[in-house]
Coordinates of C-alpha atoms and ligand atoms in Angstrom, one line a residue:
M1 CA 45.5 -84.0 -27.4
D2 CA 48.6 -83.5 -26.7
I3 CA 51.4 -86.6 -27.1
E4 CA 54.5 -87.0 -26.5
L5 CA 55.7 -86.0 -30.4
S6 CA 59.6 -86.5 -31.1
P7 CA 61.0 -84.4 -33.5
A8 CA 60.7 -86.9 -36.0
D9 CA 57.0 -87.1 -35.9
L10 CA 57.4 -82.8 -35.7
Q11 CA 59.1 -82.7 -38.9
F12 CA 56.8 -85.5 -39.9
Q13 CA 53.7 -83.0 -39.7
Q14 CA 55.2 -79.9 -41.6
E15 CA 55.7 -82.5 -43.9
V16 CA 52.1 -83.6 -43.9
R17 CA 51.1 -79.9 -43.5
A18 CA 52.6 -78.8 -47.1
F19 CA 52.1 -81.4 -49.1
L20 CA 48.0 -80.5 -47.8
T21 CA 48.9 -76.3 -48.6
E22 CA 50.3 -77.7 -52.3
H23 CA 48.0 -79.7 -53.4
A24 CA 45.0 -77.6 -51.8
Y25 CA 42.2 -77.5 -54.2
Q26 CA 41.7 -73.9 -55.9
P27 CA 38.7 -72.1 -56.9
G28 CA 38.0 -73.1 -60.4
M29 CA 39.6 -76.4 -60.7
D30 CA 37.8 -79.8 -62.6
E31 CA 37.1 -81.7 -59.0
G32 CA 37.9 -85.4 -61.4
Q33 CA 41.5 -84.0 -62.7
W34 CA 42.4 -82.5 -58.9
R35 CA 41.1 -85.8 -57.3
R36 CA 43.6 -88.1 -59.8
R37 CA 46.3 -85.8 -59.0
W38 CA 46.0 -85.8 -55.1
F39 CA 45.5 -89.1 -55.2
A40 CA 48.7 -89.2 -57.3
A41 CA 51.1 -87.2 -55.5
A42 CA 50.0 -88.7 -52.5
A43 CA 50.9 -92.2 -54.5
A44 CA 54.1 -90.6 -55.0
K45 CA 54.9 -90.1 -51.8
G46 CA 55.1 -93.6 -51.0
G47 CA 51.8 -94.2 -50.1
W48 CA 50.2 -92.0 -48.5
D49 CA 47.0 -92.1 -50.8
V50 CA 46.3 -95.9 -48.4
P51 CA 47.2 -95.1 -45.2
R52 CA 46.7 -97.7 -43.7
W53 CA 47.8 -100.5 -45.5
P54 CA 51.2 -102.4 -44.8
R55 CA 53.9 -101.9 -46.4
D56 CA 54.2 -105.4 -48.2
F57 CA 50.6 -103.7 -50.1
G58 CA 52.4 -100.8 -50.6
G59 CA 51.3 -98.6 -47.4
P60 CA 53.6 -96.3 -45.6
G61 CA 53.9 -98.2 -42.8
W62 CA 53.2 -95.5 -40.1
T63 CA 53.8 -95.1 -36.1
A64 CA 50.8 -95.0 -34.7
A65 CA 51.2 -91.3 -33.7
Q66 CA 52.0 -90.4 -37.4
H67 CA 48.8 -92.2 -38.8
H68 CA 46.9 -89.9 -35.6
L69 CA 48.9 -86.9 -36.7
W70 CA 47.5 -87.3 -40.5
D71 CA 44.3 -87.7 -39.2
L72 CA 44.9 -84.5 -36.8
E73 CA 46.0 -82.2 -40.3
T74 CA 44.1 -84.2 -43.0
A75 CA 40.0 -83.7 -40.8
A76 CA 41.4 -79.7 -41.3
H77 CA 41.7 -79.4 -44.8
T78 CA 39.3 -80.7 -48.4
L79 CA 39.9 -83.4 -49.2
P80 CA 39.2 -85.2 -52.8
S81 CA 35.7 -87.3 -52.2
D82 CA 37.5 -91.3 -51.5
S83 CA 34.3 -94.2 -50.9
P84 CA 35.5 -95.9 -47.6
F85 CA 34.3 -99.3 -49.6
G86 CA 37.3 -100.4 -51.7
V87 CA 40.4 -98.4 -49.8
T88 CA 39.0 -99.4 -46.4
M89 CA 37.3 -102.2 -45.6
L90 CA 37.0 -104.7 -48.8
A91 CA 41.5 -104.2 -49.1
P92 CA 42.1 -106.0 -46.2
I93 CA 39.8 -108.6 -46.4
L94 CA 41.8 -109.1 -49.6
M95 CA 45.0 -108.9 -48.6
A96 CA 44.0 -111.6 -45.8
Y97 CA 42.5 -113.9 -47.1
A98 CA 41.9 -113.7 -51.6
T99 CA 44.7 -115.7 -53.6
P100 CA 47.4 -113.7 -55.6
E101 CA 45.4 -114.3 -58.4
Q102 CA 42.2 -111.9 -56.7
Q103 CA 44.8 -109.5 -54.9
Q104 CA 46.4 -108.6 -58.4
R105 CA 43.1 -109.0 -60.2
F106 CA 41.0 -105.7 -57.6
L107 CA 44.4 -104.3 -55.0
P108 CA 45.6 -101.9 -57.6
A109 CA 42.5 -101.0 -58.9
I110 CA 41.1 -100.7 -55.3
R111 CA 44.4 -98.6 -54.8
A112 CA 43.6 -96.0 -58.2
R113 CA 40.6 -95.4 -57.6
T114 CA 38.6 -96.5 -60.8
V115 CA 36.7 -99.3 -59.8
Q116 CA 33.4 -97.9 -57.3
W117 CA 32.8 -101.1 -54.4
C118 CA 29.3 -101.7 -52.1
Q119 CA 28.5 -103.4 -49.4
G120 CA 25.9 -106.2 -49.8
Y121 CA 25.3 -107.8 -46.1
S122 CA 22.1 -105.9 -45.2
E123 CA 18.4 -107.5 -46.2
P124 CA 15.5 -107.2 -45.3
G125 CA 15.2 -109.7 -41.3
A126 CA 18.8 -109.7 -41.1
G127 CA 20.5 -106.3 -40.3
S128 CA 21.5 -106.6 -36.4
D129 CA 20.4 -110.3 -36.8
L130 CA 23.2 -110.7 -39.8
A131 CA 23.0 -114.5 -40.0
A132 CA 19.6 -114.5 -40.8
L133 CA 20.8 -114.0 -44.7
K134 CA 18.6 -115.5 -46.9
T135 CA 20.2 -114.9 -50.1
R136 CA 20.9 -117.9 -52.0
A137 CA 24.2 -118.6 -53.9
V138 CA 23.6 -121.8 -55.4
L139 CA 26.7 -123.8 -57.2
S140 CA 26.3 -124.6 -60.8
A141 CA 26.5 -128.9 -61.7
A142 CA 29.5 -127.9 -63.5
G143 CA 30.6 -126.1 -60.4
T144 CA 32.5 -123.0 -62.6
H145 CA 29.8 -120.1 -61.1
Y146 CA 27.3 -119.5 -58.2
V147 CA 23.9 -118.6 -59.5
V148 CA 22.4 -115.0 -56.4
N149 CA 18.7 -115.1 -55.9
G150 CA 17.9 -112.1 -52.9
T151 CA 17.1 -109.4 -51.8
K152 CA 19.7 -106.9 -50.3
L153 CA 18.7 -103.7 -48.4
W154 CA 20.6 -99.8 -47.4
T155 CA 23.0 -100.7 -50.6
S156 CA 24.7 -96.9 -49.5
A157 CA 26.0 -96.5 -53.7
A158 CA 25.2 -99.0 -54.8
H159 CA 23.9 -96.6 -57.8
L160 CA 27.5 -95.1 -57.7
A161 CA 28.9 -98.9 -57.8
D162 CA 30.3 -101.1 -60.3
W163 CA 31.2 -104.0 -57.4
M164 CA 29.8 -105.0 -54.8
F165 CA 30.7 -107.4 -51.6
C166 CA 28.2 -109.8 -50.9
L167 CA 27.4 -112.3 -48.5
T168 CA 25.8 -115.3 -48.9
R169 CA 24.2 -118.3 -47.8
T170 CA 25.2 -121.5 -49.1
S171 CA 24.1 -123.7 -46.9
E172 CA 22.7 -124.3 -43.6
G173 CA 24.8 -125.1 -41.3
A174 CA 24.7 -126.0 -37.2
R175 CA 25.4 -122.5 -37.0
R176 CA 23.8 -118.8 -38.4
Q177 CA 27.2 -118.5 -38.7
Q178 CA 28.1 -121.5 -41.1
G179 CA 27.4 -121.5 -44.8
I180 CA 27.5 -117.8 -45.7
T181 CA 29.9 -117.1 -48.7
F182 CA 31.5 -114.3 -49.3
L183 CA 31.4 -112.9 -53.9
L184 CA 32.6 -110.3 -55.4
I185 CA 29.8 -109.3 -57.9
P186 CA 30.3 -107.1 -61.1
M187 CA 26.9 -104.7 -60.6
R188 CA 26.2 -103.8 -64.7
Q189 CA 24.6 -107.6 -65.3
P190 CA 21.7 -109.0 -66.2
G191 CA 19.2 -109.9 -62.9
I192 CA 20.2 -106.6 -61.2
E193 CA 18.1 -104.7 -59.7
I194 CA 18.3 -100.9 -58.4
K195 CA 15.8 -99.0 -56.5
P196 CA 16.6 -96.4 -54.7
I197 CA 15.7 -95.0 -50.7
I198 CA 15.1 -91.3 -50.1
T199 CA 16.5 -91.0 -46.6
L200 CA 15.5 -88.6 -43.7
G201 CA 16.4 -84.4 -45.1
G202 CA 15.7 -85.9 -49.0
R203 CA 19.3 -87.6 -50.4
H204 CA 19.6 -90.5 -52.2
H205 CA 22.3 -92.1 -50.3
V206 CA 21.0 -96.0 -49.4
N207 CA 18.9 -98.7 -52.0
M208 CA 17.3 -101.6 -52.4
V209 CA 19.3 -104.3 -54.8
H210 CA 17.5 -106.8 -56.3
L211 CA 19.2 -109.8 -57.9
T212 CA 17.3 -112.0 -59.6
D213 CA 18.8 -115.1 -61.5
V214 CA 22.6 -113.2 -60.4
K215 CA 25.3 -115.7 -62.4
V216 CA 28.8 -115.4 -60.6
P217 CA 31.6 -116.7 -61.2
I218 CA 33.3 -119.3 -58.3
E219 CA 37.1 -117.1 -59.3
N220 CA 34.7 -114.3 -57.9
R221 CA 34.3 -116.4 -54.3
I222 CA 37.1 -115.1 -51.8
G223 CA 38.5 -117.5 -49.1
K224 CA 36.2 -120.2 -48.8
E225 CA 33.0 -121.5 -49.2
G226 CA 30.7 -121.7 -46.8
E227 CA 33.5 -119.0 -44.2
G228 CA 32.1 -116.0 -45.1
W229 CA 31.5 -114.7 -41.9
T230 CA 34.8 -114.3 -40.5
Y231 CA 35.8 -113.2 -43.2
A232 CA 32.8 -110.2 -42.5
K233 CA 33.6 -109.6 -39.0
G234 CA 36.6 -108.8 -40.1
L235 CA 36.1 -106.4 -42.8
L236 CA 32.9 -104.9 -39.9
Q237 CA 36.0 -103.7 -37.4
H238 CA 37.5 -102.6 -39.9
E239 CA 34.7 -100.3 -41.3
R240 CA 33.6 -99.4 -37.6
V241 CA 37.5 -97.1 -37.2
G242 CA 36.2 -95.5 -39.7
I243 CA 32.8 -94.7 -39.0
A244 CA 34.6 -93.1 -35.4
N245 CA 35.8 -90.1 -37.2
I246 CA 37.3 -88.6 -33.9
A247 CA 39.6 -86.5 -35.8
R248 CA 36.8 -84.6 -37.6
S249 CA 34.9 -84.5 -35.0
A250 CA 38.0 -82.3 -33.5
V251 CA 38.3 -80.2 -36.1
A252 CA 34.5 -79.7 -35.8
L253 CA 34.2 -79.2 -32.2
A254 CA 36.8 -76.1 -32.9
E255 CA 34.8 -74.5 -35.4
L256 CA 32.2 -75.0 -32.9
K257 CA 34.1 -73.1 -29.6
R258 CA 34.8 -70.0 -32.7
A259 CA 31.8 -70.0 -33.5
A260 CA 29.6 -70.0 -29.6
R261 CA 32.9 -67.3 -29.4
Q262 CA 31.5 -65.2 -31.7
L263 CA 27.4 -65.6 -31.4
P264 CA 25.8 -63.3 -30.3
C265 CA 23.9 -64.4 -27.0
G266 CA 22.3 -62.2 -24.0
S267 CA 24.6 -59.5 -23.0
G268 CA 27.1 -61.7 -24.0
C269 CA 28.0 -64.7 -26.5
L270 CA 26.6 -68.1 -26.7
L271 CA 30.0 -69.7 -24.8
D272 CA 28.9 -67.4 -21.9
D273 CA 26.0 -69.6 -21.9
P274 CA 26.5 -71.8 -18.7
S275 CA 23.9 -74.7 -19.7
Y276 CA 25.6 -74.1 -23.5
R277 CA 29.2 -74.4 -22.6
L278 CA 29.4 -77.3 -20.5
R279 CA 27.9 -79.7 -22.4
L280 CA 30.7 -78.4 -25.0
A281 CA 33.4 -79.1 -22.4
A282 CA 31.4 -83.0 -21.8
V283 CA 32.6 -83.2 -25.6
E284 CA 35.8 -82.3 -25.1
V285 CA 37.0 -84.2 -22.4
D286 CA 34.5 -87.7 -24.4
L287 CA 36.7 -86.7 -26.7
M288 CA 39.3 -86.8 -25.6
A289 CA 40.1 -89.9 -24.2
L290 CA 38.9 -91.7 -27.2
E291 CA 40.6 -90.6 -28.7
F292 CA 43.9 -91.8 -26.5
T293 CA 41.9 -95.2 -26.5
E294 CA 42.3 -94.4 -30.9
L295 CA 45.8 -94.0 -30.0
R296 CA 45.8 -97.8 -28.1
S297 CA 44.2 -99.2 -31.4
L298 CA 46.9 -97.1 -34.4
A299 CA 49.7 -98.0 -31.8
A300 CA 48.4 -101.5 -32.9
I301 CA 48.0 -101.9 -35.6
S302 CA 51.3 -100.6 -36.1
A303 CA 52.8 -103.0 -33.9
G304 CA 51.7 -105.7 -37.3
L305 CA 48.4 -106.9 -34.2
P306 CA 45.2 -107.4 -36.2
V307 CA 42.1 -104.7 -35.4
G308 CA 40.2 -106.4 -32.3
P309 CA 36.6 -105.4 -31.1
E310 CA 38.0 -102.7 -29.5
S311 CA 36.6 -101.3 -33.4
S312 CA 33.0 -101.2 -31.1
I313 CA 34.6 -98.9 -28.7
L314 CA 35.7 -95.9 -31.4
K315 CA 32.4 -96.5 -33.6
L316 CA 30.1 -96.4 -30.1
K317 CA 31.5 -93.9 -28.5
G318 CA 33.1 -91.9 -31.6
T319 CA 29.6 -91.2 -33.2
E320 CA 27.9 -90.3 -29.6
I321 CA 29.8 -87.5 -30.0
Q322 CA 29.6 -87.0 -33.7
Q323 CA 26.1 -86.1 -33.1
R324 CA 26.5 -84.3 -29.8
I325 CA 28.7 -81.9 -32.0
Q326 CA 26.1 -81.9 -34.1
K327 CA 22.3 -81.0 -32.2
L328 CA 25.5 -78.3 -30.8
A329 CA 26.1 -76.9 -33.8
L330 CA 22.2 -76.8 -34.7
E331 CA 21.3 -74.9 -31.5
A332 CA 23.8 -72.6 -32.5
A333 CA 22.2 -72.3 -36.0
G334 CA 19.4 -71.8 -34.4
L335 CA 20.5 -68.6 -32.7
R336 CA 22.0 -67.0 -35.7
G337 CA 19.0 -68.3 -38.1
A338 CA 16.6 -66.4 -36.4
E339 CA 19.1 -63.1 -35.9
W340 CA 20.3 -63.8 -40.2
G341 CA 16.5 -64.7 -40.7
A342 CA 15.4 -60.8 -39.0
M343 CA 17.8 -59.6 -41.1
G344 CA 17.3 -61.2 -44.9
V345 CA 20.7 -63.2 -45.0
T346 CA 20.2 -66.9 -46.5
T347 CA 21.4 -68.6 -43.3
D348 CA 23.1 -71.2 -45.3
A349 CA 25.2 -71.8 -42.2
A350 CA 22.2 -73.0 -40.2
R351 CA 20.6 -75.4 -43.4
E352 CA 24.3 -77.2 -43.3
A353 CA 24.4 -77.7 -39.6
F354 CA 20.2 -78.8 -39.9
E355 CA 21.6 -81.5 -43.0
S356 CA 24.4 -82.3 -41.4
Y357 CA 22.2 -82.9 -38.0
L358 CA 20.5 -85.4 -40.3
I359 CA 22.9 -87.4 -41.8
G360 CA 24.1 -88.3 -38.5
R361 CA 21.2 -89.4 -37.5
A362 CA 22.1 -92.3 -39.5
S363 CA 26.0 -92.9 -38.4
T364 CA 24.6 -94.3 -35.5
I365 CA 23.3 -97.5 -36.9
F366 CA 25.0 -98.1 -39.9
G367 CA 28.1 -100.4 -39.3
G368 CA 26.2 -101.9 -36.6
A369 CA 23.9 -99.9 -33.5
S370 CA 25.7 -99.2 -30.6
E371 CA 22.6 -101.4 -29.3
V372 CA 24.8 -103.8 -31.7
Q373 CA 28.3 -102.6 -30.2
R374 CA 27.4 -102.5 -26.3
D375 CA 26.0 -106.5 -26.7
V376 CA 30.5 -106.7 -28.4
I377 CA 32.1 -104.8 -26.2
W378 CA 30.3 -106.7 -23.2
K379 CA 31.2 -109.6 -24.5
N380 CA 35.0 -109.6 -26.5
V381 CA 36.6 -106.5 -24.3
V382 CA 35.1 -106.2 -21.1
R383 CA 35.0 -110.2 -20.4
L384 CA 33.4 -109.9 -16.8
P385 CA 33.0 -113.3 -15.4
Q386 CA 28.9 -114.3 -16.7
Ligands
LIG401 C1 22.4 -94.4 -44.0 C2 22.4 -95.9 -43.5 C3 23.6 -96.8 -45.2 C4 23.8 -97.9 -44.7 N1 24.2 -98.7 -46.2 C5 25.0 -99.8 -45.1 C6 25.6 -100.9 -46.3 O1 25.8 -100.1 -46.8 N2 25.4 -102.0 -46.7 C7 25.1 -102.2 -46.0 O2 24.8 -104.3 -46.0 N3 23.4 -101.7 -45.1 C8 24.3 -100.7 -45.0 N4 23.1 -100.0 -44.0 C9 22.6 -101.1 -43.1 C10 22.9 -101.0 -41.7 O3 24.0 -101.7 -41.2 C11 21.6 -101.9 -40.6 O4 20.4 -100.4 -41.0 C12 22.4 -101.5 -39.0 O5 22.9 -103.1 -39.0 C13 20.5 -102.1 -37.9 O6 20.4 -103.3 -39.3 P1 18.7 -102.6 -39.4 O7 18.4 -101.5 -39.8 O8 18.0 -104.1 -39.3 O9 17.5 -102.7 -37.7 P2 17.3 -104.4 -37.2 O10 18.5 -104.9 -36.4 O11 15.9 -103.9 -37.5 O12 17.6 -102.8 -35.0 C14 16.0 -102.3 -34.9 C15 16.2 -101.3 -33.2 O13 16.6 -102.4 -32.8 C16 18.0 -102.9 -31.8 N5 18.6 -103.6 -32.3 C17 18.9 -105.2 -32.6 N6 18.7 -106.4 -32.4 C18 19.5 -105.9 -30.8 C19 20.5 -107.0 -29.5 N7 20.1 -108.1 -29.9 N8 20.1 -105.9 -28.4 C20 19.8 -104.9 -28.3 N9 19.2 -104.0 -29.6 C21 18.8 -104.3 -30.2 C22 19.1 -102.0 -32.9 O14 20.1 -101.0 -32.2 C23 18.4 -100.8 -33.4 O15 17.7 -100.0 -32.6 C24 22.9 -98.4 -43.6 C25 21.6 -98.2 -42.4 C26 21.4 -96.6 -43.1 C27 20.4 -96.5 -42.1

């Protein structure tokens, strides 16, 4: 995509490239140490460790073009592993709704990546229909803590997390969205039982979490009791922008084109195959269109406007594009797999493509299923007369 880059933007791009090269992972490095050093160096650059945080909270205060360039450059490099739950999803909610004491208590550790978070929203019977959630939080007679009972489902990385941000029901309102309360729950305490769920491809990433008489101090409630739905919705919008992963798709597509140019197919290469070429070109066009949508969204954020329901467009189209690229990569790997298999060579690339394909199936479900995004877009963005 060609956007109008100013000389200052081009200089910024060079600076990012130099940073990423200087701090790139080298084989044999201790990964934990590299990760700590990488984030410390990024922080020393002036908030590069928390690119989307506002300047008031230590973020870099970049323009839309700078965010775009950062995403493009980082997507082409191996970065230290970084969970989205704290830095991307919870932090903006704390900035908007937590007390200064709560911000002081939680934000520094989120930024330092010393505390891991998980998201306790979904439950059996409450996924797309999240307002149906039944996990109950009852305030103690003394008003000092809540007692939480219920079950959370599909909780990513719960087994690795120190804390969960959790939606609980504290009362039944006239509307189901009322009476939901946003609590921060330490994971390592009695009454929390985590059961692994093994997904397609044999991975342990998601869990079922049972909460039985779990005590949560009142200081761990964010905002007002019963108003958690408002905070939860805001958080989902941040989650959706992150899931779109547009820059990563651009890198994956470029790699796929390179591979398709090299892979023998018939008398030429895979890229000569009209059906494959057409599908590749169609994804490329859709990705370019989505990049412009993302830039509009980034420009709004840089201007201090909140992330809006446009995040649903990014999530919907971004994940569909990811899956189309993963499918094309799987097809390409299939060709290579057959060829390499006949030569008795192990097929790591084919296995990688297959794993990405399987893992990628979930991206149109988590963070709100595609059908639900279409509904959000219809109601909030299109605003056609009823
Ligand atoms: C890998 C993975 C990781 C996840 N991680 C987390 C996590 O960390 N924390 C968390 O809280 N949750 C997590 N989730 C849960 C995720 O948010 C839910 O799976 C998702 O919201 C869908 O809910 P559901 O599974 O109950 O499906 P359902 O809501 O039962 O939906 C089933 C199907 O019906 C469709 N459908 C539902 N309602 C409508 C409607 N109104 N109109 C049209 N179609 C509809 C859906 O699109 C879907 O195709 C994760 C899920 C996955 C797969």
